[in-house]
Amino acid sequence: MTNYSEKVLAKIAKIESICSQDVGRGIEPLAQFTRGELCGAAKSLAEHSSPHVAIMTGFFIPHGNPPAAETDGPIAAAHLAAGLIRAGIPVKLVSDRFCLDAVKIAAEAAKVPADTAFDVLGEDVSQVTSILNSWERGSKPISHLISIERAGPSFDGKIRNMKGKDITAYTAPLHLLFSKSNATTIAIGDGGNELGMGKLPLELVINNISQGEKITCVIPSDYLIVCGVSNWGGLGLLAALSLLRPDLQANLTKGLNSDTDYRILQTLIEQKVAVDGVTGLPTLSVDNLPWEVHRQVLEYICQAADLT
């Protein structure tokens, strides 16, 4: 196990604090319970001898205008994929047919190489086994599976949005890949209904999250990063990893800036493949927070990591 300086660990703790700001959902107690998980997740990646990362994202908004994936999730996935690949760490992107266009366009806007592999799961559960087999039997097996803002099933098996509405019909069973994979799982979420939240005590979600008793996802993860907005967690993970791997920092963080972030969001909106997950509208916002708020959070993350 690598020994890291107290200064580096303090920087990662600061990044985690920035990412876990509550934006009004009541997630602060959830974030407090998972304090230190960002560092744990980053260490797991940093210390692996041959990492190969699958990044799963996509939360479809059927009531959107137009119906589309939400802007939270694909943006962070694109940043993370681009940084890892620049650092020589292979990546697969994983989504379903409902959100695939948003994930692909976000990746392109982040300058993820065009030959990056995608795995797309439909409603056919039999695909789960073939995808998992390909992950485990490849020349370089998947070592880590990262889920960013991906809804998962509650106790009755139904998948719900924050308002408690059943969206199972618009959400392919990517949770089966997550729960059955032999890879180390890292989950990033902001509302209690995402993959990984099964790691939390049920009463913690019920007592603090609106509709918690209905929407709580029961699928756990090895590491759970609870954020004010899920995109922030993906950016924070990339910054934290760069602190633990200074030899890779320049490549990991080359695109971790406001210009790239704005370009991804703007492209998603212009291509009409994503909407704000709260309002359902194609605006330059994420979770009803204007892009300027997210720009500021990204700047704070970079400052905490001494990347500016």
Coordinates of C-alpha atoms in Angstrom, one line a residue:
M1 CA 0.0 0.0 0.0
T2 CA 1.3 3.4 -1.0
N3 CA 1.8 6.0 1.7
Y4 CA 0.6 9.5 0.8
S5 CA 1.5 12.8 2.4
E6 CA -0.9 14.4 4.8
K7 CA -1.0 17.4 2.5
V8 CA -2.3 15.3 -0.5
L9 CA -4.9 13.6 1.7
A10 CA -6.1 17.0 3.0
K11 CA -6.5 18.2 -0.5
I12 CA -8.6 15.2 -1.4
A13 CA -10.7 15.8 1.7
K14 CA -11.2 19.4 0.6
I15 CA -12.3 18.3 -2.9
E16 CA -14.8 15.9 -1.3
S17 CA -16.2 18.7 0.8
I18 CA -16.6 20.8 -2.3
C19 CA -18.4 18.1 -4.2
S20 CA -20.7 17.2 -1.4
Q21 CA -22.3 20.6 -1.0
D22 CA -26.1 20.2 -0.5
V23 CA -28.1 21.9 -3.2
G24 CA -31.4 21.4 -1.4
R25 CA -32.1 17.7 -1.6
G26 CA -31.1 16.9 2.0
I27 CA -28.0 14.8 1.0
E28 CA -25.7 16.3 3.7
P29 CA -26.2 13.4 6.2
L30 CA -25.6 10.9 3.3
A31 CA -22.4 12.7 2.3
Q32 CA -21.3 12.7 5.9
F33 CA -21.8 9.0 6.2
T34 CA -19.7 8.4 3.2
R35 CA -16.9 10.8 4.1
G36 CA -13.6 9.4 2.9
E37 CA -15.1 7.3 0.1
L38 CA -13.7 9.7 -2.6
C39 CA -10.2 9.1 -1.3
G40 CA -10.8 5.3 -1.1
A41 CA -12.1 5.2 -4.7
A42 CA -9.2 7.2 -6.0
K43 CA -6.7 5.1 -4.1
S44 CA -8.2 1.9 -5.6
L45 CA -7.6 3.3 -9.1
A46 CA -4.2 4.8 -8.3
E47 CA -2.8 1.6 -6.8
H48 CA -4.0 -0.9 -9.3
S49 CA -1.2 -2.4 -11.4
S50 CA -3.2 -2.6 -14.6
P51 CA -6.5 -0.6 -14.4
H52 CA -9.2 -0.9 -17.1
V53 CA -12.2 1.2 -16.4
A54 CA -15.8 0.9 -17.5
I55 CA -17.9 4.1 -16.9
M56 CA -21.6 3.7 -16.8
T57 CA -24.0 6.6 -17.0
G58 CA -27.3 7.9 -18.4
F59 CA -30.6 8.9 -16.7
F60 CA -33.5 9.2 -19.1
I61 CA -36.1 11.9 -18.6
P62 CA -39.3 10.7 -20.3
H63 CA -41.2 13.9 -19.4
G64 CA -38.5 16.1 -20.9
N65 CA -39.0 18.5 -23.7
P66 CA -37.8 16.7 -25.7
P67 CA -37.6 13.3 -23.8
A68 CA -33.8 12.8 -23.5
A69 CA -31.0 11.9 -21.1
E70 CA -30.3 14.4 -18.4
T71 CA -27.2 16.6 -18.5
D72 CA -26.0 15.2 -15.1
G73 CA -23.9 12.1 -15.7
P74 CA -22.7 12.2 -19.3
I75 CA -20.7 15.3 -18.7
A76 CA -18.7 13.8 -15.9
A77 CA -18.4 10.5 -17.7
A78 CA -16.9 12.3 -20.7
H79 CA -14.4 14.2 -18.5
L80 CA -13.3 11.1 -16.7
A81 CA -13.0 9.0 -19.8
A82 CA -11.0 11.6 -21.6
G83 CA -8.6 12.1 -18.7
L84 CA -8.1 8.4 -18.1
I85 CA -7.4 7.6 -21.7
R86 CA -4.9 10.5 -22.0
A87 CA -3.1 8.9 -19.0
G88 CA -2.9 5.6 -20.8
I89 CA -5.7 3.9 -18.8
P90 CA -8.2 2.1 -21.2
V91 CA -11.8 2.9 -20.8
K92 CA -15.2 1.4 -21.9
L93 CA -18.3 3.6 -21.9
V94 CA -21.5 1.9 -20.9
S95 CA -25.1 3.0 -21.3
D96 CA -28.5 2.0 -22.7
R97 CA -30.3 2.9 -26.0
F98 CA -32.2 5.7 -24.3
C99 CA -29.1 7.6 -23.3
L100 CA -26.5 6.4 -25.8
D101 CA -26.6 9.5 -28.1
A102 CA -26.0 11.8 -25.1
V103 CA -23.1 9.7 -23.9
K104 CA -21.5 9.5 -27.3
I105 CA -21.9 13.2 -28.1
A106 CA -20.6 14.2 -24.6
A107 CA -17.6 12.0 -25.2
E108 CA -16.9 13.5 -28.6
A109 CA -17.1 17.0 -27.2
A110 CA -14.6 16.0 -24.5
K111 CA -12.3 14.7 -27.2
V112 CA -12.5 11.1 -26.2
P113 CA -11.0 9.1 -29.0
A114 CA -13.5 7.9 -31.6
D115 CA -12.3 4.3 -31.3
T116 CA -13.2 4.1 -27.6
A117 CA -15.3 1.0 -26.9
F118 CA -19.0 1.3 -26.0
D119 CA -21.2 -1.4 -24.4
V120 CA -24.9 -0.8 -24.9
L121 CA -27.5 -2.8 -22.9
G122 CA -31.1 -3.1 -24.2
E123 CA -34.0 -4.7 -22.4
D124 CA -32.7 -8.2 -23.2
V125 CA -31.3 -9.5 -19.9
S126 CA -29.4 -12.2 -21.7
Q127 CA -27.0 -9.5 -22.9
V128 CA -25.8 -9.1 -19.3
T129 CA -23.9 -12.4 -19.3
S130 CA -22.2 -11.8 -22.7
I131 CA -21.1 -8.3 -21.7
L132 CA -19.8 -9.5 -18.3
N133 CA -17.9 -12.3 -20.0
S134 CA -16.3 -9.9 -22.4
W135 CA -15.2 -7.7 -19.5
E136 CA -13.7 -10.6 -17.5
R137 CA -12.2 -12.6 -20.4
G138 CA -10.6 -9.9 -22.4
S139 CA -6.9 -9.4 -22.8
K140 CA -7.2 -6.7 -20.0
P141 CA -10.2 -7.4 -17.8
I142 CA -12.3 -4.6 -16.4
S143 CA -10.8 -3.7 -13.0
H144 CA -13.2 -0.9 -12.0
L145 CA -16.8 -0.1 -12.9
I146 CA -17.8 3.5 -12.2
S147 CA -21.5 4.4 -12.2
I148 CA -22.3 8.1 -12.5
E149 CA -25.9 9.3 -11.9
R150 CA -27.5 6.0 -13.0
A151 CA -30.8 5.1 -11.4
G152 CA -31.3 1.7 -9.8
P153 CA -34.1 -0.4 -8.4
S154 CA -35.8 0.1 -5.1
F155 CA -37.1 -2.6 -2.8
D156 CA -39.9 -3.5 -5.1
G157 CA -37.6 -3.8 -8.2
K158 CA -39.0 -0.6 -9.7
I159 CA -36.7 2.3 -10.7
R160 CA -38.0 5.7 -9.8
N161 CA -37.0 9.3 -10.3
M162 CA -36.8 11.9 -7.5
K163 CA -40.5 12.5 -7.6
G164 CA -41.2 8.9 -7.1
K165 CA -42.4 8.2 -10.6
D166 CA -41.8 4.8 -12.1
I167 CA -39.3 5.1 -15.0
T168 CA -38.4 1.4 -15.2
A169 CA -39.7 1.2 -18.8
Y170 CA -37.1 3.9 -19.8
T171 CA -34.2 2.4 -17.9
A172 CA -32.5 -0.7 -19.2
P173 CA -31.2 -3.1 -16.5
L174 CA -27.6 -1.8 -16.3
H175 CA -27.9 -2.4 -12.5
L176 CA -27.4 -6.1 -13.3
L177 CA -24.0 -5.4 -14.8
F178 CA -23.2 -3.4 -11.7
S179 CA -24.3 -5.9 -9.2
K180 CA -22.9 -9.0 -11.0
S181 CA -19.5 -7.6 -12.1
N182 CA -16.4 -8.9 -10.4
A183 CA -14.8 -5.4 -10.8
T184 CA -14.4 -2.9 -8.0
T185 CA -17.5 -0.8 -8.1
I186 CA -17.5 3.0 -7.6
A187 CA -20.8 4.8 -7.5
I188 CA -21.5 8.5 -7.7
G189 CA -25.0 9.8 -7.0
D190 CA -26.9 12.8 -5.5
G191 CA -30.4 11.8 -4.7
G192 CA -30.7 8.3 -3.1
N193 CA -32.2 6.6 -6.1
E194 CA -28.9 5.9 -7.9
L195 CA -26.7 2.8 -8.1
G196 CA -24.5 2.4 -5.1
M197 CA -26.9 4.0 -2.6
G198 CA -27.6 0.5 -1.2
K199 CA -24.5 1.0 0.8
L200 CA -26.3 3.5 3.0
P201 CA -28.5 2.6 6.0
L202 CA -32.0 2.6 4.7
E203 CA -33.3 4.9 7.5
L204 CA -30.7 7.5 6.6
V205 CA -32.2 7.9 3.1
I206 CA -35.8 7.7 4.3
N207 CA -35.3 10.3 7.0
N208 CA -33.5 12.8 4.9
I209 CA -34.6 12.4 1.2
S210 CA -38.0 13.3 -0.1
Q211 CA -39.8 10.1 -1.2
G212 CA -36.9 8.1 0.3
E213 CA -39.0 5.2 1.2
K214 CA -40.1 4.7 -2.4
I215 CA -37.0 5.7 -4.4
T216 CA -34.1 4.3 -2.4
C217 CA -31.8 2.2 -4.6
V218 CA -30.9 -1.1 -2.9
I219 CA -27.8 -1.8 -5.1
P220 CA -24.6 -1.2 -3.0
S221 CA -21.1 -0.4 -4.2
D222 CA -17.6 -0.9 -3.0
Y223 CA -17.2 2.9 -2.8
L224 CA -20.0 5.5 -2.8
I225 CA -19.4 9.2 -3.5
V226 CA -22.4 11.3 -2.5
C227 CA -22.5 14.7 -4.1
G228 CA -24.7 17.8 -4.5
V229 CA -24.6 17.1 -8.2
S230 CA -23.3 13.8 -9.6
N231 CA -21.1 15.5 -12.3
W232 CA -19.2 17.1 -9.4
G233 CA -18.2 13.7 -8.1
G234 CA -16.8 12.6 -11.4
L235 CA -14.7 15.8 -11.7
G236 CA -13.6 15.3 -8.1
L237 CA -12.6 11.7 -8.7
L238 CA -10.4 12.8 -11.6
A239 CA -8.8 15.5 -9.6
A240 CA -8.2 13.2 -6.6
L241 CA -6.7 10.5 -8.8
S242 CA -4.3 13.2 -10.2
L243 CA -3.1 14.0 -6.7
L244 CA -2.3 10.4 -5.9
R245 CA -0.6 9.9 -9.3
P246 CA 1.5 13.0 -9.9
D247 CA 3.2 11.1 -12.7
L248 CA -0.1 11.0 -14.6
Q249 CA -1.5 14.4 -13.4
A250 CA -0.8 16.4 -16.6
N251 CA -2.6 14.0 -18.8
L252 CA -5.4 13.2 -16.3
T253 CA -6.3 16.9 -15.9
K254 CA -5.5 18.3 -19.4
G255 CA -9.2 18.8 -20.1
L256 CA -10.4 19.5 -16.6
N257 CA -11.3 23.1 -17.2
S258 CA -14.3 25.3 -17.7
D259 CA -13.8 25.6 -21.5
T260 CA -14.2 21.8 -21.9
D261 CA -17.0 21.7 -19.4
Y262 CA -19.0 24.4 -21.2
R263 CA -18.3 22.8 -24.6
I264 CA -19.7 19.4 -23.5
L265 CA -22.9 21.0 -22.0
Q266 CA -23.4 23.3 -25.0
T267 CA -23.0 20.5 -27.5
L268 CA -25.5 18.2 -25.6
I269 CA -28.1 21.0 -25.7
E270 CA -27.4 22.1 -29.3
Q271 CA -27.7 18.4 -30.5
K272 CA -30.9 18.0 -28.6
V273 CA -29.8 14.8 -26.9
A274 CA -30.0 16.0 -23.2
V275 CA -32.1 18.1 -20.9
D276 CA -31.9 19.5 -17.4
G277 CA -32.9 16.6 -15.1
V278 CA -35.0 18.8 -12.8
T279 CA -36.8 21.1 -15.3
G280 CA -36.8 18.7 -18.3
L281 CA -35.8 21.6 -20.5
P282 CA -32.9 21.9 -23.0
T283 CA -31.1 24.7 -21.1
L284 CA -27.4 25.4 -20.2
S285 CA -28.0 24.0 -16.8
V286 CA -27.6 20.9 -14.7
D287 CA -30.1 20.0 -12.0
N288 CA -31.7 23.4 -12.3
L289 CA -28.4 25.1 -11.5
P290 CA -27.0 27.4 -14.3
W291 CA -23.7 26.5 -15.8
E292 CA -22.0 29.4 -14.0
V293 CA -22.6 27.5 -10.7
H294 CA -21.0 24.4 -12.1
R295 CA -18.1 26.4 -13.5
Q296 CA -17.4 27.8 -10.1
V297 CA -17.5 24.4 -8.4
L298 CA -15.1 23.1 -11.0
E299 CA -12.8 26.1 -10.3
Y300 CA -12.9 25.3 -6.6
I301 CA -12.0 21.7 -7.3
C302 CA -9.1 22.7 -9.4
Q303 CA -7.9 25.2 -6.8
A304 CA -8.1 22.6 -4.0
A305 CA -6.0 20.3 -6.2
D306 CA -3.5 23.1 -7.0
L307 CA -4.3 22.6 -10.7
T308 CA -4.8 26.4 -11.4

